[in-house]
Amino acid sequence: MIESYFKAFEAYRAQHPFDGEPTALYTPVNYIMELGGKRLRPILALMGYELFNPNYAAALPLAYAIEIFHNFSLVHDDIMDAAPLRRGQATVHTKWNPNTAILSGDVMLIYAYDYLLELDAPNRIAEIVRVFNRVAREVCEGQQMDMDFETRQDVSIPEYLRMIELKTSVLIAGALEMAGLAAGASETDVRHLYEFGRNVGIAFQLQDDILDTFGDPEAVGKQIGGDIVQNKKTYLILKALEIGSVSDRQKLESWMNTPTVDAAAKIAQVKSLLQQLDIQNLAQQRKQEFQDLAFEHLQALSVPPQNRAALEALAHGLLDRAF
Amino acid sequence: MIESYFKAFEAYRAQHPFDGEPTALYTPVNYIMELGGKRLRPILALMGYELFNPNYAAALPLAYAIEIFHNFSLVHDDIMDAAPLRRGQATVHTKWNPNTAILSGDVMLIYAYDYLLELDAPNRIAEIVRVFNRVAREVCEGQQMDMDFETRQDVSIPEYLRMIELKTSVLIAGALEMAGLAAGASETDVRHLYEFGRNVGIAFQLQDDILDTFGDPEAVGKQIGGDIVQNKKTYLILKALEIGSVSDRQKLESWMNTPTVDAAAKIAQVKSLLQQLDIQNLAQQRKQEFQDLAFEHLQALSVPPQNRAALEALAHGLLDRAF
C-alpha cells in the first residue's frame, strides 16, 4: 500500500531533476536526492492530502518541496556533525568539500520554496508558505539546541523532548499540516493532523534512542551503542541521571566526560547501569504515551475510518520499526 | 534625500530584531544585521516602490527581506572565501565558528521569506516570491561560478560578465523588480526597473574592478591591488589576456600562477602591464556602456520625471563612488 505513494513520489522526483548550471552546484544536489531513503515525509504529505481529496498526485509538488528541504537539512547537518557517511554513502561535504555542501544546500532550500509555489492551492498558498517557514525555522532551532547540548551538563528531560520535537517532529507534523491545508481540510482537522505527526515524531525518536542502546543489531541494521560512545545525552541517559543514586550519576558523568578508549567496555558498563535502573521500560512507556496520543489525534479526524487506514499502517510500521 | 530612506529602513530593522531562541542561533544574526553597510538594496526597493506609490513605508517588509537575504549570502560567502573581516569587523564564522555561521545563515534565508510574506500585496505575492526564488538561486549560481573560476584558466569575458551579473546585479535588479510588482507597476515598467538595476549592478562591479587596481587608496578607503595579489580574474586581467601579445599573456599568466611573495612588486608589475595596454580606459568604456543602458531604462519608465530623481541621484552617487 505504501509502495504506491513511494512510486508516485519517485516518478515525480525523476521527472524534476536539478539540471541547472553551473553543474558544480547542482551535481551534489542530484547526488543527495538520489541517495534514497524511506521518503517518509513526502509519503506522509501524500497520505495526509488523500484523507480529504482522492487526487493525491496534486500534492506531489508539496511532497517534493518537503523532501528537498529535509535533504538540505541533512547536507548542512552532516557538515556540522562532521559525518562521513549518509545512508551508507559519502556525505556531500566528504565527496566534494564543505564549501560545495554549504552552497548546494542553500540552493536546495531555495528550490524547496519553488516547488511549494507549484502547489495548486491559490487561496491557501500564503498560509502554506508561512507554515513551511515556521517549520523550517524550528528545524534550525532544534539543530542549534542539539549542538548546544553537547557542551551543556544540565540538560533537562523537557529540554531534550523539545529539542527532538524541533529537530525531528515538526517537519513530520508540518508535512501533514501543509497537506491538510492544501487539500482544504478544516482548521480542526489540520490541528489533529499536526498533533498526530508531532507525537509520532517524538515517539519515533524515543524509539531510536532505545534501539541504539538496546536494539538487536541485526534487526536494527547497525552497530549498537553509538550514542553511548559519542556521549550523547539521549532520553535514556537523562532519565538515568534523573532517577539514579548519587553514585550512579557520578559513574555516568565520569564515563561521559572521559574520552572513549575501549568502546565495547564503555557500552557494556553504561548499558548495565541503565538496565539496573530499568531505563528501557521507562523509555518504552514514555514512547507509548506519545504513540497513544498520536493515534487519538488520528482517530479524531472527521474523515471516514477507511481513509485513515494508510496513515495508521504507516505509523504502526514506523513505530514497530518494520517500515 | 537618500538619508530619509536609510532612516526609515533602519527604524524598521530596529523594531524587528531576531529575538528567538536558542540565542546561540540568533545572536550572530543580530550581529551581522547590525554591522551596518550602505543598505543599498533596501533603499532601492523603497525608491522603486515610491515611483508608483508614495507610501513607500508599505515596502519596508520587502526591503528587510532583501537585506536579510543579502546578509545571509555574505555570511555563507565569507565562510567559503575564508574571509576574516566584513565591514572592518570579524566575520560570523571567525567570531563564532563555521557551524554557527552555516546554521545562522540558514535561518536568515528562512526569515527572508517570512518578511516577504508580510508584504501587503495579496494578488501579487506568489509572483513576488517566485521572483525572489529566481534571484536567490541566481546569486548561488554566481557564487559557484566565481569559485569555479578560481581554478579555471580559460574564463572568457562574457562568462565573467555573466558571473558578476548573477553574483551582484540580479539582487539589485530583483529588489527593484519586486518593488515595482508590489506597487502595482505595469509589466513594461517592471521590466525597465529590472534592466536599470541589472545594468547599474554590472557597471558598479566593473567600477569596483577598476578602483581596486587604479583607485586612489584614500578615496577608495582600502588598500589597492588586492585583486592582483589574490590572482583574481577580473575584467582588467581578462581584457589584458585578450588583447595582449603572446609575451604579455605569458607574463600575466606566470604572475597569476605563482604564489605572491613580494605583493608590492607584483602589484606594480601587473599594473604597469595593464597601463601599457590601456586597460583602465577600455574597462571605463565598458562600464560607461552599462551605465548608459541603465539610465536609458530609467528614462523609459512611465512615471513623471520628478519621481525618478531619487533613483537617478542614488545611481549617480553609486557609480561616482560618492555614495
XYZ file of C-alpha atoms in Angstrom:
646
model
C 0.000 0.000 0.000
C 2.791 2.391 0.988
C 4.629 1.308 -2.149
C 2.225 3.149 -4.463
C 2.847 6.517 -2.744
C 6.579 5.846 -2.795
C 6.483 5.087 -6.516
C 4.397 8.144 -7.326
C 6.860 10.308 -5.442
C 9.920 8.737 -7.040
C 8.421 9.147 -10.501
C 7.765 12.857 -9.849
C 11.274 13.306 -8.473
C 12.823 11.614 -11.518
C 10.854 13.996 -13.749
C 12.163 17.021 -11.840
C 15.945 16.665 -11.619
C 18.226 19.588 -10.848
C 19.576 20.266 -14.298
C 20.638 23.899 -13.946
C 24.118 25.365 -14.288
C 26.811 25.575 -13.095
C 26.889 21.800 -12.802
C 29.308 22.022 -9.857
C 26.374 23.475 -7.896
C 23.672 21.029 -8.992
C 25.512 17.693 -9.283
C 25.738 17.368 -5.469
C 22.021 18.194 -5.212
C 21.100 15.346 -7.544
C 23.527 13.085 -5.676
C 21.881 13.587 -2.277
C 18.344 13.495 -3.686
C 19.130 10.183 -5.398
C 20.711 8.574 -2.324
C 17.317 7.189 -1.490
C 15.815 6.847 1.930
C 12.311 5.923 3.015
C 10.753 9.157 1.687
C 8.738 9.219 4.907
C 7.876 12.926 4.832
C 6.675 13.079 1.227
C 4.629 9.894 1.696
C 3.019 11.445 4.789
C 2.192 14.547 2.753
C 0.539 12.454 0.020
C -1.425 10.385 2.553
C -2.421 13.488 4.516
C -3.744 15.091 1.339
C -5.609 11.944 0.335
C -7.580 11.961 3.601
C -9.574 14.866 2.181
C -9.011 14.616 -1.565
C -8.553 11.366 -3.503
C -6.319 13.030 -6.119
C -3.139 12.861 -4.063
C -0.983 13.446 -7.144
C -1.917 17.118 -6.738
C 0.194 17.154 -3.565
C 3.373 15.924 -5.296
C 4.969 19.417 -5.530
C 4.407 19.824 -1.774
C 5.845 16.365 -1.108
C 8.887 17.220 -3.229
C 9.384 20.606 -1.534
C 9.391 18.887 1.863
C 11.834 16.179 0.789
C 14.166 18.781 -0.759
C 14.053 20.739 2.492
C 14.727 17.584 4.501
C 17.744 16.747 2.346
C 19.009 20.338 2.549
C 18.983 19.990 6.332
C 20.856 16.673 6.096
C 23.562 18.194 3.864
C 24.173 21.080 6.267
C 23.809 18.979 9.446
C 26.338 16.488 8.104
C 28.896 19.302 7.742
C 28.209 20.460 11.312
C 28.353 16.922 12.693
C 31.439 16.083 10.568
C 29.582 12.950 9.462
C 31.461 10.930 6.820
C 28.516 8.775 5.761
C 24.839 9.241 4.958
C 22.770 6.208 4.009
C 25.985 4.246 3.683
C 27.437 6.637 1.085
C 29.852 9.556 1.334
C 28.236 12.782 2.582
C 28.271 15.767 0.204
C 30.979 17.640 2.108
C 33.145 14.477 2.081
C 32.575 13.585 -1.574
C 33.101 17.216 -2.634
C 34.064 19.753 0.041
C 32.372 21.840 2.759
C 32.006 24.922 0.534
C 30.153 22.929 -2.093
C 27.974 21.389 0.613
C 27.109 24.827 2.009
C 26.196 26.340 -1.354
C 24.411 23.294 -2.808
C 22.438 23.103 0.441
C 21.490 26.773 0.132
C 20.180 26.352 -3.379
C 18.140 23.321 -2.244
C 16.406 25.430 0.402
C 15.513 27.981 -2.289
C 14.234 25.254 -4.631
C 12.013 23.910 -1.856
C 10.109 27.212 -1.962
C 9.922 26.989 -5.748
C 8.157 23.637 -5.616
C 5.940 24.802 -2.784
C 4.655 27.524 -5.105
C 3.874 24.892 -7.747
C 1.120 23.626 -5.483
C -2.315 24.323 -6.904
C -3.914 25.926 -3.827
C -4.231 29.632 -4.706
C -6.282 30.629 -1.665
C -4.043 28.945 0.847
C -0.583 29.269 -0.652
C 0.499 32.166 1.595
C -0.666 30.226 4.650
C 1.180 27.103 3.484
C 4.397 29.065 2.909
C 4.026 30.528 6.410
C 3.733 27.033 7.899
C 6.747 25.962 5.864
C 8.721 28.949 7.216
C 7.772 28.165 10.803
C 8.736 24.524 10.428
C 12.000 25.319 8.639
C 12.974 27.817 11.323
C 12.162 25.312 14.065
C 14.304 22.631 12.431
C 17.256 25.068 12.556
C 16.461 25.870 16.184
C 16.394 22.153 17.015
C 19.762 21.611 15.366
C 21.229 24.528 17.338
C 19.801 23.129 20.606
C 21.316 19.748 19.776
C 24.725 21.387 19.255
C 24.332 23.461 22.431
C 23.565 20.289 24.418
C 26.943 18.777 23.501
C 28.718 21.186 25.838
C 25.995 21.574 28.476
C 25.916 19.407 31.612
C 22.460 20.453 32.816
C 20.119 19.392 30.002
C 16.668 18.577 31.398
C 14.276 15.982 30.017
C 11.726 18.627 28.929
C 14.512 20.433 27.079
C 15.558 17.196 25.408
C 11.981 16.436 24.359
C 11.670 19.963 22.968
C 14.900 19.525 21.033
C 13.820 16.275 19.358
C 10.414 17.802 18.714
C 12.030 20.678 16.815
C 14.761 18.687 15.111
C 12.668 15.700 14.065
C 8.957 16.032 14.744
C 7.910 19.397 13.417
C 8.816 18.541 9.820
C 6.784 15.320 10.016
C 3.939 17.253 11.634
C 4.309 20.136 9.192
C 4.200 17.821 6.171
C 0.787 16.621 7.341
C -0.390 20.107 8.301
C 0.520 21.572 4.915
C -1.069 18.616 3.133
C -4.282 19.184 5.085
C -4.241 22.878 4.256
C -3.624 22.170 0.575
C -6.482 19.659 0.471
C -8.878 22.159 2.038
C -9.252 20.444 5.436
C -10.906 22.292 8.334
C -8.834 24.086 10.938
C -9.661 21.377 13.496
C -8.615 18.559 11.200
C -5.401 20.377 10.287
C -4.632 20.680 14.001
C -5.284 16.962 14.579
C -3.042 16.094 11.657
C -0.267 18.265 13.035
C -0.562 16.734 16.522
C -0.651 13.237 15.070
C 2.624 13.923 13.249
C 4.227 15.705 16.184
C 3.575 12.842 18.581
C 4.519 10.165 16.068
C 7.793 12.007 15.519
C 8.654 12.194 19.220
C 7.707 8.524 19.746
C 9.854 7.631 16.748
C 12.880 9.482 18.134
C 12.464 7.898 21.585
C 12.329 4.516 19.892
C 15.511 5.462 18.045
C 17.190 6.200 21.385
C 16.050 2.847 22.808
C 17.120 0.837 19.773
C 20.541 2.463 19.609
C 21.336 1.013 23.042
C 19.014 -1.956 23.460
C 18.225 -2.968 19.896
C 19.135 -6.187 18.139
C 21.985 -5.197 15.770
C 20.664 -7.475 13.024
C 17.129 -6.159 13.223
C 18.231 -2.518 13.535
C 20.778 -2.900 10.772
C 23.573 -1.008 12.507
C 26.056 -1.270 15.348
C 24.600 -0.845 18.817
C 25.897 1.684 21.363
C 26.846 4.552 19.039
C 25.056 7.089 21.244
C 26.942 5.841 24.320
C 30.316 6.024 22.568
C 29.548 9.571 21.398
C 28.411 10.600 24.901
C 25.063 11.693 23.507
C 22.611 12.964 26.088
C 19.703 10.781 24.981
C 16.461 10.246 26.844
C 17.973 7.083 28.369
C 20.966 8.884 29.834
C 18.971 11.891 31.042
C 16.425 9.600 32.724
C 19.210 7.655 34.443
C 20.766 10.911 35.654
C 17.340 11.913 36.992
C 16.414 8.765 38.887
C 19.838 7.246 39.650
C 21.580 7.486 43.025
C 24.379 9.974 43.598
C 26.825 7.179 42.893
C 25.019 6.222 39.644
C 25.133 9.803 38.478
C 28.809 10.112 39.286
C 29.589 6.961 37.329
C 27.561 8.112 34.313
C 29.062 11.585 34.321
C 32.541 10.222 34.659
C 32.027 7.984 31.611
C 30.505 10.810 29.614
C 33.318 13.223 30.437
C 36.083 10.784 29.595
C 37.131 10.225 26.001
C 36.185 6.716 24.918
C 39.149 4.321 24.877
C 37.566 0.874 24.983
C 34.204 1.323 23.254
C 32.908 -2.192 23.934
C 33.669 -1.952 27.656
C 32.079 1.501 27.903
C 28.934 0.354 26.132
C 28.676 -2.706 28.395
C 29.137 -0.695 31.587
C 26.696 2.096 30.707
C 24.148 -0.400 29.409
C 24.388 -2.411 32.608
C 23.744 0.688 34.719
C 20.764 1.645 32.530
C 19.405 -1.883 32.927
C 19.725 -1.742 36.729
C 17.612 1.424 36.675
C 15.012 -0.169 34.368
C 15.537 2.674 31.899
C 14.478 0.693 28.845
C 10.988 0.142 30.266
C 10.667 3.730 31.422
C 11.637 4.983 27.975
C 9.302 2.472 26.358
C 6.411 3.777 28.496
C 7.217 7.350 27.535
C 7.315 6.384 23.885
C 3.976 4.598 24.258
C 2.386 7.748 25.742
C 3.357 9.799 22.700
C 2.260 6.991 20.405
C -1.167 6.736 22.092
C -1.608 10.480 21.865
C -0.728 10.356 18.179
C -3.376 7.739 17.425
C -6.002 9.643 19.428
C -5.493 12.621 17.141
C -5.669 10.359 14.096
C -8.979 8.911 15.320
C -10.352 12.395 15.950
C -10.128 13.388 12.275
C -13.532 13.971 10.691
C -12.898 11.521 7.835
C -14.317 8.047 7.159
C -12.303 5.379 9.056
C -11.140 3.681 5.853
C -9.454 6.943 4.788
C -7.223 6.747 7.855
C -6.065 3.209 7.142
C -2.969 4.159 5.139
C -1.666 6.624 7.728
C -2.413 4.166 10.519
C -0.483 1.407 8.789
C 2.427 3.736 8.066
C 2.640 4.946 11.670
C 2.453 1.426 13.051
C 5.099 0.285 10.609
C 7.321 3.196 11.583
C 6.941 2.749 15.333
C 7.371 -1.022 15.141
C 10.497 -0.481 13.035
C 9.109 -2.652 10.260
C 8.884 0.298 7.856
C 17.446 62.734 0.295
C 18.799 59.193 0.462
C 19.109 59.662 4.222
C 15.347 59.530 4.782
C 15.018 56.092 3.144
C 18.020 54.880 5.098
C 16.494 56.078 8.362
C 13.106 54.549 7.611
C 14.785 51.240 6.899
C 16.979 51.325 9.994
C 13.981 52.167 12.179
C 12.041 49.198 10.787
C 15.042 46.939 11.261
C 15.487 48.054 14.872
C 11.823 47.240 15.502
C 12.258 43.747 14.079
C 15.259 42.187 15.786
C 15.897 38.459 15.838
C 14.855 37.696 19.385
C 14.031 33.999 19.112
C 15.688 31.101 20.894
C 18.136 29.461 21.177
C 20.165 32.656 21.475
C 23.255 30.881 20.109
C 21.395 30.775 16.785
C 20.073 34.339 16.726
C 22.880 36.385 18.343
C 25.061 36.036 15.220
C 22.102 37.072 13.059
C 21.658 40.299 15.009
C 25.420 40.825 14.884
C 25.658 40.717 11.094
C 22.448 42.698 10.585
C 23.773 45.434 12.886
C 27.195 45.637 11.248
C 25.811 48.362 9.058
C 26.541 48.875 5.414
C 25.002 51.250 2.896
C 21.658 49.380 2.835
C 21.749 49.865 -0.926
C 19.300 47.077 -1.797
C 16.578 48.023 0.695
C 16.870 51.687 -0.281
C 16.478 50.703 -3.938
C 13.376 48.711 -3.031
C 11.839 51.678 -1.213
C 12.660 54.065 -4.059
C 11.404 51.608 -6.666
C 8.112 51.290 -4.805
C 7.784 55.045 -4.425
C 7.950 55.543 -8.188
C 4.414 54.184 -8.350
C 3.089 54.656 -4.824
C 4.020 57.496 -2.472
C 3.555 55.330 0.650
C 6.951 53.674 0.452
C 6.726 52.537 4.075
C 4.490 49.748 2.763
C 7.566 48.269 1.060
C 9.614 48.031 4.277
C 8.971 44.287 4.784
C 10.221 43.688 1.226
C 13.251 45.896 1.844
C 14.008 43.977 5.033
C 13.567 40.582 3.355
C 16.064 41.595 0.673
C 18.629 42.904 3.168
C 18.302 39.742 5.285
C 18.880 37.662 2.156
C 21.878 39.802 1.196
C 23.410 39.361 4.646
C 22.685 35.621 4.584
C 24.697 35.412 1.370
C 27.543 37.408 2.950
C 27.676 35.091 5.992
C 27.903 31.966 3.835
C 30.213 33.529 1.204
C 32.590 34.650 3.947
C 32.916 31.025 5.120
C 33.604 29.876 1.563
C 36.093 32.679 0.932
C 37.709 32.186 4.382
C 37.323 35.951 4.868
C 38.362 37.165 8.333
C 36.746 40.599 8.096
C 33.458 42.087 6.909
C 32.954 45.840 7.152
C 36.082 46.023 9.278
C 34.711 43.603 11.897
C 35.165 39.877 12.448
C 33.058 37.700 10.135
C 30.467 35.424 11.790
C 32.465 32.230 11.226
C 35.549 33.916 12.748
C 33.776 35.460 15.744
C 31.875 32.219 16.413
C 32.660 29.209 14.229
C 31.776 27.837 10.777
C 28.934 25.656 12.087
C 27.246 28.635 13.718
C 27.735 30.642 10.526
C 26.145 27.902 8.436
C 23.089 27.485 10.663
C 22.555 31.174 11.456
C 22.807 31.857 7.733
C 20.209 29.178 7.016
C 17.721 30.661 9.450
C 18.259 34.105 7.888
C 17.299 32.748 4.480
C 14.099 31.356 6.013
C 13.327 34.647 7.763
C 13.727 36.495 4.472
C 10.705 34.569 3.166
C 8.810 35.376 6.365
C 9.203 39.104 5.845
C 8.442 38.777 2.155
C 5.050 37.361 3.144
C 4.454 40.381 5.402
C 4.176 42.479 2.270
C 0.644 43.711 1.709
C 0.239 42.693 -1.939
C -2.224 39.765 -1.852
C -2.694 39.464 -5.613
C 0.969 39.512 -6.447
C 2.600 37.780 -3.503
C 3.087 34.437 -5.291
C 4.667 36.258 -8.241
C 6.948 38.221 -5.895
C 8.053 35.051 -4.083
C 8.797 33.489 -7.482
C 10.996 36.450 -8.428
C 12.707 36.197 -5.045
C 13.362 32.486 -5.654
C 14.799 33.117 -9.108
C 17.080 35.854 -7.809
C 18.184 33.838 -4.763
C 19.003 30.853 -6.946
C 20.971 33.028 -9.362
C 23.018 34.541 -6.531
C 24.049 30.993 -5.516
C 24.855 30.187 -9.141
C 27.010 33.325 -9.368
C 28.915 32.378 -6.219
C 29.533 28.888 -7.611
C 30.785 30.343 -10.931
C 33.111 32.656 -9.013
C 34.532 29.649 -7.113
C 34.810 27.619 -10.335
C 36.763 30.468 -11.979
C 39.476 30.260 -9.320
C 40.753 27.014 -10.784
C 39.891 27.633 -14.443
C 42.418 29.095 -16.882
C 40.004 29.709 -19.750
C 37.446 32.156 -18.340
C 36.023 34.337 -21.126
C 34.860 37.939 -20.732
C 31.207 37.022 -21.427
C 31.436 34.356 -18.721
C 32.931 36.874 -16.330
C 30.189 39.401 -17.060
C 27.580 36.698 -16.525
C 29.176 35.765 -13.195
C 29.136 39.338 -11.846
C 25.612 39.746 -13.165
C 24.463 36.725 -11.142
C 26.556 37.357 -8.064
C 25.972 41.109 -7.776
C 23.461 42.520 -10.230
C 20.431 40.293 -10.068
C 19.726 41.080 -6.414
C 19.904 44.814 -7.124
C 17.701 44.309 -10.178
C 15.388 41.957 -8.306
C 14.927 44.424 -5.437
C 13.615 46.958 -7.953
C 11.554 44.367 -9.838
C 9.832 43.126 -6.681
C 9.234 46.693 -5.521
C 7.593 47.505 -8.837
C 5.432 44.379 -8.635
C 4.410 45.209 -5.063
C 3.499 48.769 -6.037
C 1.332 47.551 -8.901
C 3.550 48.745 -11.776
C 2.883 47.549 -15.319
C 4.804 44.652 -16.817
C 6.756 47.047 -19.040
C 7.748 49.296 -16.156
C 8.761 46.300 -14.050
C 10.987 45.180 -16.917
C 12.608 48.619 -17.208
C 13.206 48.682 -13.462
C 14.859 45.280 -13.595
C 17.084 46.267 -16.525
C 18.012 49.539 -14.840
C 19.148 47.595 -11.755
C 20.889 44.891 -13.737
C 22.978 47.346 -15.738
C 23.724 49.559 -12.732
C 24.939 46.460 -10.913
C 27.287 45.389 -13.691
C 28.626 48.945 -14.101
C 29.148 49.094 -10.344
C 31.135 45.842 -10.302
C 33.286 46.942 -13.253
C 33.990 50.176 -11.402
C 34.936 48.076 -8.386
C 37.429 46.158 -10.526
C 38.921 49.402 -11.845
C 39.168 51.041 -8.424
C 40.775 48.001 -6.831
C 43.740 48.400 -9.184
C 43.709 52.043 -10.274
C 41.863 53.778 -7.440
C 43.200 56.353 -5.033
C 43.629 54.434 -1.738
C 42.403 57.399 0.292
C 39.302 57.961 -1.816
C 38.502 54.233 -2.059
C 39.153 53.696 1.637
C 41.130 50.486 1.261
C 44.440 49.122 0.069
C 44.902 48.994 -3.676
C 45.878 45.838 -5.574
C 44.034 43.205 -3.522
C 42.608 41.602 -6.660
C 46.105 41.346 -8.187
C 47.599 39.795 -5.045
C 44.743 37.254 -4.917
C 45.151 36.436 -8.634
C 41.523 37.297 -9.244
C 40.395 37.034 -12.840
C 38.807 40.479 -13.020
C 37.644 42.261 -16.133
C 41.002 44.068 -16.251
C 43.025 40.859 -16.294
C 40.727 39.065 -18.732
C 40.828 42.044 -21.106
C 44.634 42.156 -20.927
C 44.783 38.421 -21.664
C 42.508 39.026 -24.644
C 44.284 41.946 -26.282
C 47.860 41.489 -25.031
C 50.681 39.975 -27.094
C 51.791 36.399 -26.579
C 54.564 37.742 -24.364
C 52.121 39.898 -22.336
C 49.880 36.875 -21.772
C 52.798 34.733 -20.719
C 53.921 37.354 -18.202
C 50.412 37.731 -16.765
C 49.827 34.003 -16.554
C 53.190 33.451 -14.932
C 52.373 36.058 -12.250
C 48.924 34.593 -11.672
C 50.190 31.038 -11.360
C 52.964 31.943 -8.928
C 52.199 32.394 -5.231
C 52.671 36.035 -4.258
C 55.944 36.671 -2.427
C 56.515 40.417 -2.829
C 52.998 41.866 -3.057
C 54.089 45.449 -3.785
C 56.375 44.363 -6.636
C 53.689 42.121 -8.123
C 51.085 44.888 -7.999
C 53.490 47.355 -9.623
C 54.433 44.954 -12.420
C 50.889 43.847 -13.247
C 49.611 47.406 -13.055
C 52.340 48.613 -15.389
C 51.429 45.955 -17.953
C 47.722 46.862 -17.681
C 48.651 50.524 -18.203
C 50.686 49.729 -21.316
C 47.608 48.021 -22.759
C 45.346 50.977 -21.836
C 43.122 48.588 -19.872
C 41.803 51.240 -17.490
C 40.238 53.194 -20.344
C 38.853 50.093 -22.009
C 37.238 48.999 -18.747
C 35.963 52.519 -18.156
C 34.292 52.490 -21.586
C 32.685 49.130 -20.873
C 31.413 50.411 -17.548
C 30.035 53.523 -19.274
C 28.105 51.379 -21.760
C 26.324 49.541 -18.956
C 25.742 52.808 -17.136
C 24.219 54.445 -20.235
C 21.973 51.456 -20.782
C 20.860 51.636 -17.159
C 19.827 55.281 -17.456
C 18.007 54.636 -20.721
C 15.807 52.120 -18.916
C 15.256 54.574 -16.072
C 14.161 57.259 -18.555
C 11.802 54.814 -20.239
C 9.675 54.370 -17.109
C 6.155 55.718 -17.499
C 6.386 57.917 -14.397
C 6.696 61.708 -14.028
C 10.379 62.783 -14.316
C 10.446 64.119 -10.750
C 9.598 60.626 -9.454
C 12.805 59.319 -10.950
C 15.013 61.911 -9.288
C 15.808 59.860 -6.173
C 16.831 56.744 -8.105
C 18.853 58.852 -10.543
C 20.716 60.548 -7.715
C 21.359 57.229 -5.986
C 22.697 55.585 -9.150
C 24.948 58.543 -9.939
C 26.208 58.571 -6.363
C 26.894 54.856 -6.545
C 28.682 54.917 -9.878
C 30.721 58.018 -8.992
C 31.681 56.286 -5.720
C 30.355 59.231 -3.685
C 27.583 57.112 -2.154
